[in-house]
PDB file of C-alpha atoms in Angstrom:
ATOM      1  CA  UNK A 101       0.000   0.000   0.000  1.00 34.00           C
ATOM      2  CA  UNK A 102       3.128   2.541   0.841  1.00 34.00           C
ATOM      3  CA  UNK A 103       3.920   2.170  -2.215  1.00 38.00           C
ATOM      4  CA  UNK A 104       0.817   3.070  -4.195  1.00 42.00           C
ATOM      5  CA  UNK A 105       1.336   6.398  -2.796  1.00 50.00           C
ATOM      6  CA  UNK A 106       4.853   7.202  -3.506  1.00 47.00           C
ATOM      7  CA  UNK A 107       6.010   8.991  -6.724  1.00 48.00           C
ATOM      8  CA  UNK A 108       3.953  11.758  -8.798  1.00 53.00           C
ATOM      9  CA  UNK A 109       0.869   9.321  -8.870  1.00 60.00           C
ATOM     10  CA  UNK A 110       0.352   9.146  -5.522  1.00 69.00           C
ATOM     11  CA  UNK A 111       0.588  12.798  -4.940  1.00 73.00           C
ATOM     12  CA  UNK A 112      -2.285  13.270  -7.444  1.00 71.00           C
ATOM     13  CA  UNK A 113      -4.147  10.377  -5.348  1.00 73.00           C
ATOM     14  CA  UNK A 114      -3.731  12.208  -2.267  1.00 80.00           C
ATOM     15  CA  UNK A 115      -4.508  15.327  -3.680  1.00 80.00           C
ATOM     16  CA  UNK A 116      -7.522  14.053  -5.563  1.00 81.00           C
ATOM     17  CA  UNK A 117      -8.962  12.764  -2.091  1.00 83.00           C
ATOM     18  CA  UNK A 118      -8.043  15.790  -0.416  1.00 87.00           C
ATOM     19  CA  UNK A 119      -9.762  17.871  -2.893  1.00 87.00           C
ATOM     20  CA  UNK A 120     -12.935  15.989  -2.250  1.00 89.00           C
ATOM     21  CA  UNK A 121     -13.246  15.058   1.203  1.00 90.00           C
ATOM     22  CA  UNK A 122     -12.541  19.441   1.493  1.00 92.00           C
ATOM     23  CA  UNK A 123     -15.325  20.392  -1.016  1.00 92.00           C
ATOM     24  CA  UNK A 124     -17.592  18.212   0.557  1.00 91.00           C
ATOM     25  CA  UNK A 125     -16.848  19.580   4.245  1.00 92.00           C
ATOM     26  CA  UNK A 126     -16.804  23.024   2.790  1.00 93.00           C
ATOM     27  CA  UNK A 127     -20.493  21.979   1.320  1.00 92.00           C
ATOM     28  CA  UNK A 128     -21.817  20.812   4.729  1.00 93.00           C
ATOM     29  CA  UNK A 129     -20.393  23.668   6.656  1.00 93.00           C
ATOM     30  CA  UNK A 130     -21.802  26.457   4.745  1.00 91.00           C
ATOM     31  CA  UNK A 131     -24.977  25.129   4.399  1.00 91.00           C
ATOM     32  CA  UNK A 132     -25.548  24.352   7.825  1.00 90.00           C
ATOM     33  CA  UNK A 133     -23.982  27.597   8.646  1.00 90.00           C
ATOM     34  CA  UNK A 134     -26.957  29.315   6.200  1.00 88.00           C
ATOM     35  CA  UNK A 135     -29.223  27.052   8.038  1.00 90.00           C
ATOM     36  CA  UNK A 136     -28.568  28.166  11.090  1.00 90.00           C
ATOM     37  CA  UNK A 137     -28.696  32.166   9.717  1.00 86.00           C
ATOM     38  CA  UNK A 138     -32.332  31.984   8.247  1.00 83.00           C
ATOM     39  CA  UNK A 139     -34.033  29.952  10.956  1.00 82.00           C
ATOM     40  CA  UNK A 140     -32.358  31.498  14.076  1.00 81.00           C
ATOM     41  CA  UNK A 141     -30.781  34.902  13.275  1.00 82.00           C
ATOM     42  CA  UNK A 142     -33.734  35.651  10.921  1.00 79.00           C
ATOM     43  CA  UNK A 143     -30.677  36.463   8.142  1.00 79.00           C
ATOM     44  CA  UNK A 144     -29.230  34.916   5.280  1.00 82.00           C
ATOM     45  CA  UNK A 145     -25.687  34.384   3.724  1.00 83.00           C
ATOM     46  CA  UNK A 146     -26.207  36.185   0.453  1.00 87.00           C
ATOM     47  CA  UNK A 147     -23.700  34.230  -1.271  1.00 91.00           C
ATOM     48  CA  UNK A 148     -23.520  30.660   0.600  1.00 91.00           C
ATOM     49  CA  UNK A 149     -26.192  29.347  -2.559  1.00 91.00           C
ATOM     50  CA  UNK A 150     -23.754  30.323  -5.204  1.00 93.00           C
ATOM     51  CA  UNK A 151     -20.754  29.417  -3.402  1.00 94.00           C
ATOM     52  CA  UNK A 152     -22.395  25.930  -2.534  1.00 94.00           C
ATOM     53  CA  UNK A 153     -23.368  25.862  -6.107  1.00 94.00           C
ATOM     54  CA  UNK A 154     -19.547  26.167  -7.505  1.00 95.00           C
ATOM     55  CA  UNK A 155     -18.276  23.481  -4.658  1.00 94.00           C
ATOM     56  CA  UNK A 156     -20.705  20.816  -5.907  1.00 94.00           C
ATOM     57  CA  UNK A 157     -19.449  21.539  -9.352  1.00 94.00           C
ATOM     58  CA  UNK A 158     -15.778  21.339  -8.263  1.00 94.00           C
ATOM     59  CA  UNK A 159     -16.975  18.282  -5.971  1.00 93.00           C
ATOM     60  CA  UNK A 160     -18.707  16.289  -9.178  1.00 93.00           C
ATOM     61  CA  UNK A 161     -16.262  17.347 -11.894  1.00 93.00           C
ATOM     62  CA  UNK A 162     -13.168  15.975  -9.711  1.00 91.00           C
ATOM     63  CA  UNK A 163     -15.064  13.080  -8.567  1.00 90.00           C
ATOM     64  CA  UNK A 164     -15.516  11.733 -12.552  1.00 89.00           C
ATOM     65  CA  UNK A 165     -11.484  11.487 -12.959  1.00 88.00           C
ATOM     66  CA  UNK A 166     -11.434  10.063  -9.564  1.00 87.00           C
ATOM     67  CA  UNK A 167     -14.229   7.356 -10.200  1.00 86.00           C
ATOM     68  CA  UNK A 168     -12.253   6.655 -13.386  1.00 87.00           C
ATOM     69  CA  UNK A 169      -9.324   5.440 -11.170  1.00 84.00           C
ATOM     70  CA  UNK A 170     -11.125   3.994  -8.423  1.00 81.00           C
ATOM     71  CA  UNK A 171     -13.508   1.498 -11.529  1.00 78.00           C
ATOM     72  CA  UNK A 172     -16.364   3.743  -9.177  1.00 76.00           C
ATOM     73  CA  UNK A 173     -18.323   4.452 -12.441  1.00 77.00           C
ATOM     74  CA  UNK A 174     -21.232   2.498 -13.885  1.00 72.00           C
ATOM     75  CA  UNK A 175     -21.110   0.105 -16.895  1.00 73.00           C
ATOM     76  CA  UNK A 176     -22.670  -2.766 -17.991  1.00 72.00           C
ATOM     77  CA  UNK A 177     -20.052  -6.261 -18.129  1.00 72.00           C
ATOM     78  CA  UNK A 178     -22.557  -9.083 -18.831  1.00 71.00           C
ATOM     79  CA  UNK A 179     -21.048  -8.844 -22.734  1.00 74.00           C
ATOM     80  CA  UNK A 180     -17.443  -8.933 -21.703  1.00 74.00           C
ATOM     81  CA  UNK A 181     -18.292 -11.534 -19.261  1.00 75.00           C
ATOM     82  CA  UNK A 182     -18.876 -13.945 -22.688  1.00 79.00           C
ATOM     83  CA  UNK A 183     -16.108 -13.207 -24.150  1.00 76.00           C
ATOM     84  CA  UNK A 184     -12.374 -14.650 -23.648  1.00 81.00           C
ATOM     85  CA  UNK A 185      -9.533 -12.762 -21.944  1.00 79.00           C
ATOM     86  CA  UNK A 186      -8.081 -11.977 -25.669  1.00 83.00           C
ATOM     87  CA  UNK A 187     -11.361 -10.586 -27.375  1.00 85.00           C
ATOM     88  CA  UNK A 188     -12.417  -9.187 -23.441  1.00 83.00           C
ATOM     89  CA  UNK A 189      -8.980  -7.069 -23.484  1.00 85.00           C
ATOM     90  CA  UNK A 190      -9.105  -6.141 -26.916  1.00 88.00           C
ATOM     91  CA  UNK A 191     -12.550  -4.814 -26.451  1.00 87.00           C
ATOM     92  CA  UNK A 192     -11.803  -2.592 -22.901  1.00 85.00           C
ATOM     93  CA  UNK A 193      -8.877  -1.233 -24.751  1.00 89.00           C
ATOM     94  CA  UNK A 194     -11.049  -0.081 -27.832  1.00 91.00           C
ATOM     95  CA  UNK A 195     -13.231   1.496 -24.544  1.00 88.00           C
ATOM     96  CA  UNK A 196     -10.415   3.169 -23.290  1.00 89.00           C
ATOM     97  CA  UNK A 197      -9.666   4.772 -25.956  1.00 92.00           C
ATOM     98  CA  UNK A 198     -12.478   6.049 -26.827  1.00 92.00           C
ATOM     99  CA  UNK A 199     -12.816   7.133 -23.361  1.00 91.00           C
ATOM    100  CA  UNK A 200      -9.830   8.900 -23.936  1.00 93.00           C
ATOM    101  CA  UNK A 201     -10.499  10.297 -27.192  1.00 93.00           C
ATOM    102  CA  UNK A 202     -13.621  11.779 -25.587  1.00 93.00           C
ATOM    103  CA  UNK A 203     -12.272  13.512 -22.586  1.00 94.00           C
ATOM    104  CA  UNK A 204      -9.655  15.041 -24.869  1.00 95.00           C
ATOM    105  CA  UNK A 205     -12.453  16.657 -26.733  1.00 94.00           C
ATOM    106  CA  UNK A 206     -13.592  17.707 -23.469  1.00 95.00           C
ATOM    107  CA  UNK A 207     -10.589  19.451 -22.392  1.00 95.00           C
ATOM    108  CA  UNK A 208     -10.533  21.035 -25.445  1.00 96.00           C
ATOM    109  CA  UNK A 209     -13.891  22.709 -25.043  1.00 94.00           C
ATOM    110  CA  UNK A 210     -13.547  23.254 -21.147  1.00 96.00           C
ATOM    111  CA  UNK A 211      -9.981  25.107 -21.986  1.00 96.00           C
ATOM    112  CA  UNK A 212     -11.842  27.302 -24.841  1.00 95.00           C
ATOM    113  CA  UNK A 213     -14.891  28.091 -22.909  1.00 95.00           C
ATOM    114  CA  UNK A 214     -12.120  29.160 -19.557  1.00 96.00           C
ATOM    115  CA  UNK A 215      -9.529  31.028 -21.495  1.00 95.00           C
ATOM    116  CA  UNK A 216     -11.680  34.106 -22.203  1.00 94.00           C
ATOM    117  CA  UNK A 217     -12.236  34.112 -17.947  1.00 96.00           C
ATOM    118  CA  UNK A 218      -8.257  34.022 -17.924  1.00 94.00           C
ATOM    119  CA  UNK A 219      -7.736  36.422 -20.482  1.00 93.00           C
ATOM    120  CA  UNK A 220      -5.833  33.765 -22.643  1.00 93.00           C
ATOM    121  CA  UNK A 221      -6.655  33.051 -26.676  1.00 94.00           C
ATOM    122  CA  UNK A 222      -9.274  30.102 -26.900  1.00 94.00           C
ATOM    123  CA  UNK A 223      -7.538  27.458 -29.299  1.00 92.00           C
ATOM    124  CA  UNK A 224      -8.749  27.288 -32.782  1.00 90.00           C
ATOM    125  CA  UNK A 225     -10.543  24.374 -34.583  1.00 86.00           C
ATOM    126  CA  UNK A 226     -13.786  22.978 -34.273  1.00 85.00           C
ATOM    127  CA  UNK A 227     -12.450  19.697 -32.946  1.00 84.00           C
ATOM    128  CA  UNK A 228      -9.331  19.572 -32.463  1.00 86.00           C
ATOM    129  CA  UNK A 229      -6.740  22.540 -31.800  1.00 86.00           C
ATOM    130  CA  UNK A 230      -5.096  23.628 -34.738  1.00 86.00           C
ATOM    131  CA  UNK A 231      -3.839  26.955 -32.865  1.00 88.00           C
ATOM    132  CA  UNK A 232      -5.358  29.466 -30.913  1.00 89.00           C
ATOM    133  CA  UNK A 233      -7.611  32.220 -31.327  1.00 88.00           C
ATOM    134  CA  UNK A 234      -5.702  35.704 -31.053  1.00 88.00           C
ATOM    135  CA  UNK A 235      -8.961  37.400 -32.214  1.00 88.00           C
ATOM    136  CA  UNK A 236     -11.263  36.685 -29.376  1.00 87.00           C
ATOM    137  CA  UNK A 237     -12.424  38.723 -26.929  1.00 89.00           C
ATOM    138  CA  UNK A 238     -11.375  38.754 -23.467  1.00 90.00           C
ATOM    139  CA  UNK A 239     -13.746  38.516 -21.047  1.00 93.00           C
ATOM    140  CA  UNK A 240     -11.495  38.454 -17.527  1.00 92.00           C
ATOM    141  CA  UNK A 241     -13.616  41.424 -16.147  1.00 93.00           C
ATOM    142  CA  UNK A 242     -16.247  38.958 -15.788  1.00 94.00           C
ATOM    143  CA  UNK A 243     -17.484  38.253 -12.102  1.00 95.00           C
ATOM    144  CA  UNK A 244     -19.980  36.271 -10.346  1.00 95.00           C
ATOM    145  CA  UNK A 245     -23.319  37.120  -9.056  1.00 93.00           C
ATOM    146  CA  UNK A 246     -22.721  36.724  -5.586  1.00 91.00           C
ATOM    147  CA  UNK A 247     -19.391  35.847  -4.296  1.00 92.00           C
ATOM    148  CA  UNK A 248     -17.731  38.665  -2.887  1.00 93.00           C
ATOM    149  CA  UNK A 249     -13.800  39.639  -3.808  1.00 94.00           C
ATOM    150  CA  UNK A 250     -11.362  37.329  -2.051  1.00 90.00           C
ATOM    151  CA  UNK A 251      -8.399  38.878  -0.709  1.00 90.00           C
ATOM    152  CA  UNK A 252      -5.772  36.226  -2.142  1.00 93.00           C
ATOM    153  CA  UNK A 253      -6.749  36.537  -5.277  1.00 94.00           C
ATOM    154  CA  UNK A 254      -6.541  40.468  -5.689  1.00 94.00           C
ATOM    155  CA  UNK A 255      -3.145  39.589  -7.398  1.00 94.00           C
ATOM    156  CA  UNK A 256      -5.360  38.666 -10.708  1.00 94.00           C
ATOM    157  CA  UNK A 257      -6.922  42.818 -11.183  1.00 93.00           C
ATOM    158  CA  UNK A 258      -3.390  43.333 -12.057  1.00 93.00           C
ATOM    159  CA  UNK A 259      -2.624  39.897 -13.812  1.00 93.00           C
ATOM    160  CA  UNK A 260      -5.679  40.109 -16.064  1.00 93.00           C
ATOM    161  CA  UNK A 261      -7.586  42.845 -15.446  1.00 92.00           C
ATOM    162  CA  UNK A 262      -5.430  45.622 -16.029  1.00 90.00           C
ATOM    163  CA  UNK A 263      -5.366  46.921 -12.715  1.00 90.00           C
ATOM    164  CA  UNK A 264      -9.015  46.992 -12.343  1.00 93.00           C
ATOM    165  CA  UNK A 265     -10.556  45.892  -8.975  1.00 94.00           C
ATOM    166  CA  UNK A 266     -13.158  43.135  -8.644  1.00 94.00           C
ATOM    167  CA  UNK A 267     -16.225  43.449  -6.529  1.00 94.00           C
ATOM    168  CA  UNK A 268     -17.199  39.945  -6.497  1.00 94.00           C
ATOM    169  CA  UNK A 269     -15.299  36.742  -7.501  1.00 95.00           C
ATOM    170  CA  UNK A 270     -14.037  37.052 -10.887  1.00 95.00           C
ATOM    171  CA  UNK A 271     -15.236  34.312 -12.768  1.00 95.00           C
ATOM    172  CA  UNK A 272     -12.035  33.001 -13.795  1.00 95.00           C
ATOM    173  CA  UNK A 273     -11.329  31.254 -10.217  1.00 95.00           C
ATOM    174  CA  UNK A 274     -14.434  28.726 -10.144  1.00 95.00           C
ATOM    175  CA  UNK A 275     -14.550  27.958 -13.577  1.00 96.00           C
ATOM    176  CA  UNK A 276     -10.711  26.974 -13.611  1.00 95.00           C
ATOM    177  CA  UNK A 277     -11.933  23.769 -12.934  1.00 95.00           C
ATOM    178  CA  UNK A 278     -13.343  23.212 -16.095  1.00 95.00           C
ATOM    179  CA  UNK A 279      -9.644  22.236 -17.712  1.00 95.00           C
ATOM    180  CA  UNK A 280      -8.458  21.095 -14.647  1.00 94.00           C
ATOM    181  CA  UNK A 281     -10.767  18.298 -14.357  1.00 93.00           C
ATOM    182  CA  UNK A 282     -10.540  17.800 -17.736  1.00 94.00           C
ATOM    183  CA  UNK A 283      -6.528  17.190 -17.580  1.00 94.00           C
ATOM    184  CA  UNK A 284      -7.069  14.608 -14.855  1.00 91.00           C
ATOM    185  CA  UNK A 285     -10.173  13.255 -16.858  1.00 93.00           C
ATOM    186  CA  UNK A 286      -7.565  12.633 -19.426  1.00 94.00           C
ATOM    187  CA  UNK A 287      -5.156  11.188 -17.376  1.00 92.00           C
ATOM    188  CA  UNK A 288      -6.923   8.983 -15.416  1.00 91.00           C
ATOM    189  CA  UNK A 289      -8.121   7.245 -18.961  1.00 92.00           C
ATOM    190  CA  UNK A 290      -4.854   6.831 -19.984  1.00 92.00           C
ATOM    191  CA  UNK A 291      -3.966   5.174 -16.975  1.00 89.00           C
ATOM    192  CA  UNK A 292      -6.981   3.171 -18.082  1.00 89.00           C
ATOM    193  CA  UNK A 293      -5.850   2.259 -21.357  1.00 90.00           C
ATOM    194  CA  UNK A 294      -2.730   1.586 -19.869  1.00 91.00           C
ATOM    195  CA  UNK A 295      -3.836  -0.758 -17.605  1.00 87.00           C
ATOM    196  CA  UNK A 296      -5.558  -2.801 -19.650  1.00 86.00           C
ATOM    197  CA  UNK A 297      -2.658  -2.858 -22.466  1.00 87.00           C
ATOM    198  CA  UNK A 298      -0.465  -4.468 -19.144  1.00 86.00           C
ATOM    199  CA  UNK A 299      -3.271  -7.258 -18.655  1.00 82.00           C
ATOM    200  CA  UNK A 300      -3.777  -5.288 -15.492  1.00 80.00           C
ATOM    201  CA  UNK A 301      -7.314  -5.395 -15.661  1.00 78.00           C
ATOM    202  CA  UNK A 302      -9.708  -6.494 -18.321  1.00 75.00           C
ATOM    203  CA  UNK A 303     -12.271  -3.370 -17.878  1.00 77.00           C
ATOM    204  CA  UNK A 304     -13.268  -0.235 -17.660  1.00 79.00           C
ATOM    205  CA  UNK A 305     -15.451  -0.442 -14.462  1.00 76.00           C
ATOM    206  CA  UNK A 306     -15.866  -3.117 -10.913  1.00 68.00           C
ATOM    207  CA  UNK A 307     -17.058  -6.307 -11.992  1.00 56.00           C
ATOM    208  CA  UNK A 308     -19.168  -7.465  -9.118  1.00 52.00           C
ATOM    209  CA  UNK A 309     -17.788  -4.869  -6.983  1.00 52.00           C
ATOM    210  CA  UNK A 310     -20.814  -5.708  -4.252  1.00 46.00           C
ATOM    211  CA  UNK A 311     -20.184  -9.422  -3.962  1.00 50.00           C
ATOM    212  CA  UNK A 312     -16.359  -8.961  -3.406  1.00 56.00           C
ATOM    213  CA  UNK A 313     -16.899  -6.303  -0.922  1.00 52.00           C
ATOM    214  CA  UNK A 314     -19.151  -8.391   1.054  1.00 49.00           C
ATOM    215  CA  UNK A 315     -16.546 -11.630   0.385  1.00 62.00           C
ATOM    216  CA  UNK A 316     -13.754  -9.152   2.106  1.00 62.00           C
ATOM    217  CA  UNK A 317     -16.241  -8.305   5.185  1.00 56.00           C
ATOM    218  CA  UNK A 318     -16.743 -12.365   5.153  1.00 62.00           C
ATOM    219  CA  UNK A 319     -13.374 -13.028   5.216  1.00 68.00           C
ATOM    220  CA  UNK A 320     -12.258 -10.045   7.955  1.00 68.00           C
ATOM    221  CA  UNK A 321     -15.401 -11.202   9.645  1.00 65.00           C
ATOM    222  CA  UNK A 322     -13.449 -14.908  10.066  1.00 65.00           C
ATOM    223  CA  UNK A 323     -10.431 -13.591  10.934  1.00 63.00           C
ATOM    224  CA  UNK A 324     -11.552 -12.034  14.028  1.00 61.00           C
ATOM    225  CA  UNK A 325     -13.871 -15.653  14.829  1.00 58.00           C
TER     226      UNK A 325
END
């Protein structure tokens, strides 16, 4: 197990789990804490719905690249179940690569559609990027609706914004994790694909994953007898 999280690897691993098991604190605590506003203090935390909002994104769009690693997500295995371990792997490789071959298209779009947020040219080409866009428009100065102006990022009105100050949250920070979970996204498939090439595994997602979880609790379970 120490060594599954040694290396670059496990430092995206640990980061990954980090990532999620904070967003999904940060979730519960400003909810509760908006809870507790409205019903007792007769208030309300202007921006803890939009805030909430962006965390479940960041929480769901981190999770997919994490499910990819952990086999979390669902799929159907009752056809590669028939097959034989040659036609089974050849068949989760073609998956994998498609897989991959998707999410690349998706990092492609999520970089376009957060470059104009980071004042940086979108790439060019309707698929696939064939250069970038040094016509488009920059939209940096965009902010959010609610979110006030976060002290740690004021370093961005001068990065992008040409010394302008931001009220609320430029848009630019939540929506960073468009290509960001993208990248991993792509990664994690080509871990996949790599996988499977290495006889590794023979699939995308858990075969069975219930029944050997409750074989494991059998077998701790007789340990302890």
């Amino acid at each position: 197990m120490s060594g599954a999280r040694t290396g670059p690897s496990g430092f995206i691993n640990s980061l990954e789990e980090t990532l999620i098991a904070l967003l999904l604190g940060l979730m519960t605590v400003i909810t509760f804490a908006n809870v507790i506003a409205r019903f007792v203090f007769n208030s309300n935390i202007l921006w803890a719905l939009e805030l909430t909002v962006f965390l479940f994104a960041w929480l769901v769009l981190l999770g997919a690249a994490y499910a990819v690693k952990t086999h979390a997500h669902l799929g159907v295995d009752a056809i590669l179940n028939m097959l034989n371990p040659g036609p089974r792997k050849a068949v989760a490789l073609f998956a994998a690569i498609c897989c991959l071959v998707f999410s690349l298209l998706l990092l492609k779009g999520a970089y376009d559609y957060w470059a104009v947020f980071a004042d940086l040219p979108p790439t060019s080409g309707r698929w696939f990027p064939t250069g970038f866009d040094m016509k488009a428009r920059s939209q940096s100065f965009y902010e959010v609706q609610d979110v006030p102006m976060v002290g740690i990022f004021r370093f961005l009105e001068d990065l992008i914004n040409y010394g302008d100050p931001y009220e609320k949250l430029p848009k630019v920070v939540p929506y960073v994790v468009l290509p960001l979970s993208m990248l991993l996204l792509v990664y994690r498939f080509a871990q996949a694909a790599l996988q499977v090439l290495r006889g590794e595994t023979d699939r995308l997602v858990a075969s069975h994953e219930v029944e050997d979880e409750l074989e494991a609790v059998k077998a701790q379970q007789g340990e302890h007898d």
